[in-house]
PDB file of C-alpha atoms in Angstrom:
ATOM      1  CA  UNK A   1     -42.505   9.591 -29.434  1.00 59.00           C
ATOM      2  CA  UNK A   2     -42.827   5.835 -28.826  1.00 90.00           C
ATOM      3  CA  UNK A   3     -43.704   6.302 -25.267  1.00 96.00           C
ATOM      4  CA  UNK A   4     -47.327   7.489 -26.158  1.00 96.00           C
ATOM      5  CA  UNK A   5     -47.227   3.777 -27.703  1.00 97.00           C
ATOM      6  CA  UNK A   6     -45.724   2.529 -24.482  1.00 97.00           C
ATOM      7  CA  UNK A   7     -48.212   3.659 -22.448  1.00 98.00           C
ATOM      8  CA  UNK A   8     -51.376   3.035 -24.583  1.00 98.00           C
ATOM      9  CA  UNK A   9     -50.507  -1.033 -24.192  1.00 98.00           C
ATOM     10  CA  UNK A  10     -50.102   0.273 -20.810  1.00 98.00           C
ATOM     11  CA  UNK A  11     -53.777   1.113 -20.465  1.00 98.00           C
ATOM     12  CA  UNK A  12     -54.723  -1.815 -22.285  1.00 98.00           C
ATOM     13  CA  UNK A  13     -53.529  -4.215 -19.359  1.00 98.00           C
ATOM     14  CA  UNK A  14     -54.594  -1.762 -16.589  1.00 98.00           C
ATOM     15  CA  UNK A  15     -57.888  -1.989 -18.218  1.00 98.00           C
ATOM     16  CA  UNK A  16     -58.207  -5.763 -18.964  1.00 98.00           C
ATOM     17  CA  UNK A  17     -57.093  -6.375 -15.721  1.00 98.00           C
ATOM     18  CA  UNK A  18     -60.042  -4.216 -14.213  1.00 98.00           C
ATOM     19  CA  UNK A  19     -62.533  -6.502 -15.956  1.00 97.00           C
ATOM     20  CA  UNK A  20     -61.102  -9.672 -14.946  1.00 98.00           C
ATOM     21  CA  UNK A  21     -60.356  -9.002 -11.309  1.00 98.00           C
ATOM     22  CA  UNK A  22     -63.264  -6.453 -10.754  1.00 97.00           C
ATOM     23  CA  UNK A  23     -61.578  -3.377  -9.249  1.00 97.00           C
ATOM     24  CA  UNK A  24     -62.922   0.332 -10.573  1.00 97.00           C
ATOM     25  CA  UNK A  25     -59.622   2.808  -9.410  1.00 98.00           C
ATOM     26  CA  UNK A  26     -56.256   2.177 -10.093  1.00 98.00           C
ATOM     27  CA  UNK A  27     -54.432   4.552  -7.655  1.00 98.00           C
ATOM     28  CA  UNK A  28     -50.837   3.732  -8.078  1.00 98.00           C
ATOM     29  CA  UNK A  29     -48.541   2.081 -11.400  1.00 98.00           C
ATOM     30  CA  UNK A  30     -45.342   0.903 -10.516  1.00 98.00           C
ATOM     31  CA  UNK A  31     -43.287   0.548 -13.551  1.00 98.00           C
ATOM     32  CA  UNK A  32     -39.516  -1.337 -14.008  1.00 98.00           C
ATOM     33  CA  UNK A  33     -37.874   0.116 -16.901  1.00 98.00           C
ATOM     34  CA  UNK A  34     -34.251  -1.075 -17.412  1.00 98.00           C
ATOM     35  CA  UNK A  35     -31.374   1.738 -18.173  1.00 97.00           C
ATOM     36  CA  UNK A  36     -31.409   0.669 -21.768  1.00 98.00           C
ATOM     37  CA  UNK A  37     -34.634  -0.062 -22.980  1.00 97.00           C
ATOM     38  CA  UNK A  38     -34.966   3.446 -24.788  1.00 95.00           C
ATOM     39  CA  UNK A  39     -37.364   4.532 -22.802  1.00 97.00           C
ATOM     40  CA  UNK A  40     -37.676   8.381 -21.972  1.00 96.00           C
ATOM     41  CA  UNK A  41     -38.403   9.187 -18.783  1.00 95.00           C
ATOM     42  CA  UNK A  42     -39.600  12.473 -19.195  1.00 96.00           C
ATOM     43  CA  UNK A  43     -42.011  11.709 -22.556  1.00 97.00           C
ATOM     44  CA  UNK A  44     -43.570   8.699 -20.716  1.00 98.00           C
ATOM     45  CA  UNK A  45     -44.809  10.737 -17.036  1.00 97.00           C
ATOM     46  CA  UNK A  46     -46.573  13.221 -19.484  1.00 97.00           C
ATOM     47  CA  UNK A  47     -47.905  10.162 -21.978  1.00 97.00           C
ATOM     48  CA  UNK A  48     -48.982   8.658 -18.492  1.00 98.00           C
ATOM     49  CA  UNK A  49     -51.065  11.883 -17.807  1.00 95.00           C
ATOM     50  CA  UNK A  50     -52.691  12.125 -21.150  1.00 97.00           C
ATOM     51  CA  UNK A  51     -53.270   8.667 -22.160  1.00 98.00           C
ATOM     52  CA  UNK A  52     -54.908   7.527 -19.302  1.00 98.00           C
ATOM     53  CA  UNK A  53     -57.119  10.669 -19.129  1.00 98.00           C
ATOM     54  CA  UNK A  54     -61.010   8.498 -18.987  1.00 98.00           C
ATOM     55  CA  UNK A  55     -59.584   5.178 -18.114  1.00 98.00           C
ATOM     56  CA  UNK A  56     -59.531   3.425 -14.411  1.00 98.00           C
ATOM     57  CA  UNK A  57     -56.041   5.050 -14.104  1.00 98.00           C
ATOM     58  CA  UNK A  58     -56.910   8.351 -14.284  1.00 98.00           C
ATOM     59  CA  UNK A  59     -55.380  10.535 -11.668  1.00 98.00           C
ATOM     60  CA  UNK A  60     -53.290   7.645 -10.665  1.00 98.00           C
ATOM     61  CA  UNK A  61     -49.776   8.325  -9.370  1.00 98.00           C
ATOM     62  CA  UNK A  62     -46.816   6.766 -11.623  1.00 98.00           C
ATOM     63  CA  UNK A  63     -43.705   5.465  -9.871  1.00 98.00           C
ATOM     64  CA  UNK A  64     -41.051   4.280 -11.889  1.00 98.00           C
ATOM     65  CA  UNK A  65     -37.871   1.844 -10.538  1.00 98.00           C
ATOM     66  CA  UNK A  66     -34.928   2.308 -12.566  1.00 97.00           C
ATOM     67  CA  UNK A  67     -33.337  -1.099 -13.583  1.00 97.00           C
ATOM     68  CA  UNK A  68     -29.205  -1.404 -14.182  1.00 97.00           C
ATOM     69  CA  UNK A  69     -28.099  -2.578 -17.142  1.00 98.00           C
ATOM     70  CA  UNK A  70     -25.824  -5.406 -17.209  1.00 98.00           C
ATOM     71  CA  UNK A  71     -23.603  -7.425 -19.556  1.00 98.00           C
ATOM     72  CA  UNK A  72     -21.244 -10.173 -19.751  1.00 98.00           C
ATOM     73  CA  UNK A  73     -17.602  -9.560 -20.523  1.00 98.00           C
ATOM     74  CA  UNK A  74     -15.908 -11.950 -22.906  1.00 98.00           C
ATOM     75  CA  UNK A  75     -12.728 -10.899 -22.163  1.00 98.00           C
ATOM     76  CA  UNK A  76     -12.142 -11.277 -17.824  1.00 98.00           C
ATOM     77  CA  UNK A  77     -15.550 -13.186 -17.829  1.00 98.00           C
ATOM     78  CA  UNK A  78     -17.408 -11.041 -15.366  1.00 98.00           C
ATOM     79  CA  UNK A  79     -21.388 -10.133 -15.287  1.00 98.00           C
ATOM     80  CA  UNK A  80     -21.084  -5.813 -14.728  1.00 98.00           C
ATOM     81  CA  UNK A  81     -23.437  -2.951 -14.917  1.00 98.00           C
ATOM     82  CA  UNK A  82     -23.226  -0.594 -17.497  1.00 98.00           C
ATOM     83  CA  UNK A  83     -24.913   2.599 -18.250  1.00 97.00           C
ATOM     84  CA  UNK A  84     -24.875   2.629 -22.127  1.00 96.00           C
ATOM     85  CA  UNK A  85     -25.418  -0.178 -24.865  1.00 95.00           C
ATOM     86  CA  UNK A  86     -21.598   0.571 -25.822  1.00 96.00           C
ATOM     87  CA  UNK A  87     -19.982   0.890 -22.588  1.00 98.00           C
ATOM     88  CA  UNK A  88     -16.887  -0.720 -22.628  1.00 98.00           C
ATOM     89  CA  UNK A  89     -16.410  -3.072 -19.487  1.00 98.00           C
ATOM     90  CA  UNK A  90     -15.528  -1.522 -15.961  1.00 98.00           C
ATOM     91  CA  UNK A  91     -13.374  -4.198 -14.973  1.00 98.00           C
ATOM     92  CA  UNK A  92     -10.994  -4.782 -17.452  1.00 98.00           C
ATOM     93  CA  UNK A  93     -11.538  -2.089 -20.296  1.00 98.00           C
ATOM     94  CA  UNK A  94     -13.073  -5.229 -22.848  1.00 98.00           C
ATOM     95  CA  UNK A  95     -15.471  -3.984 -25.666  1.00 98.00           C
ATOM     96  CA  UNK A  96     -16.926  -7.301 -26.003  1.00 98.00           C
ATOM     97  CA  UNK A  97     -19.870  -7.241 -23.839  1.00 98.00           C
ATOM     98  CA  UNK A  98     -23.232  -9.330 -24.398  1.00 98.00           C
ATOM     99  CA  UNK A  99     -26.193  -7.104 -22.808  1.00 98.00           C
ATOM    100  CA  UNK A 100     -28.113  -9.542 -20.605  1.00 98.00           C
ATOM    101  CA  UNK A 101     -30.503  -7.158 -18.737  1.00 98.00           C
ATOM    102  CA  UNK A 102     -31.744  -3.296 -18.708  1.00 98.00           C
ATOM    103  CA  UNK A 103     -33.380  -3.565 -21.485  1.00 97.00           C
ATOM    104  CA  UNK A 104     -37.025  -4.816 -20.278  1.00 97.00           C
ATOM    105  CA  UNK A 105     -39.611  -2.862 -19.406  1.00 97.00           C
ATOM    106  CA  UNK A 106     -42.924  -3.847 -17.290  1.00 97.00           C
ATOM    107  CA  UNK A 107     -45.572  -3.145 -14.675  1.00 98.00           C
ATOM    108  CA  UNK A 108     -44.283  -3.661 -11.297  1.00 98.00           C
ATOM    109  CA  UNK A 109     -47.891  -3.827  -9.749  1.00 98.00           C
ATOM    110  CA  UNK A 110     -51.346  -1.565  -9.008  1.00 98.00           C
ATOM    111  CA  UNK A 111     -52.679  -0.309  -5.938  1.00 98.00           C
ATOM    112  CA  UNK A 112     -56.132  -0.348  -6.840  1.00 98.00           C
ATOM    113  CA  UNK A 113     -60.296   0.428  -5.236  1.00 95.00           C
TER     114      UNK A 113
END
């Protein structure tokens, strides 16, 4: 389960950010996680719970934004979401689509003490 991984780097900038701007309590992560970074919902709220367990974040609530994923059709030209890596393109039925976003995942901000 990489999102153990995902969420121990996680910690590691919660926690470096503590130090250098001085707050003690993280309350509140906001995470962007885009439709097709690989990234499993589910796995990473109960990583979020047990990693953090002894850090600043502990007890903190998690809030997560969902992020479309998008790609550029080669065949009519247009920029449109998809759900899936292998979509084919909603507009014209094209299977040659270049992913250009969905696929990033990062902290949003911190309410912190």
């Amino acid at each position: 389960m990489h999102e153990m991984s995902i969420v121990e780097g996680i910690r590691t900038v919660i926690e470096e950010a503590a130090r250098a701007n001085g707050f003690s309590k993280v309350t509140m992560v906001r995470l962007e996680i885009g439709r097709l970074a690989g990234v499993e919902r589910a796995a990473l709220e109960f990583a979020f719970d047990v990693v953090l367990r002894g850090s600043v974040a502990e007890g903190a609530s998690l809030q997560i934004f969902d992020l479309p994923g998008q790609a550029a059709c080669f065949d009519c030209g247009k920029t449109v979401e998809i759900e899936h890596r292998l979509d084919l393109c909603p507009e014209c039925g094209g299977a040659r689509l270049l992913v250009q976003g969905g696929e990033e995942m990062r902290i949003k901000d911190l309410e912190v003490l």
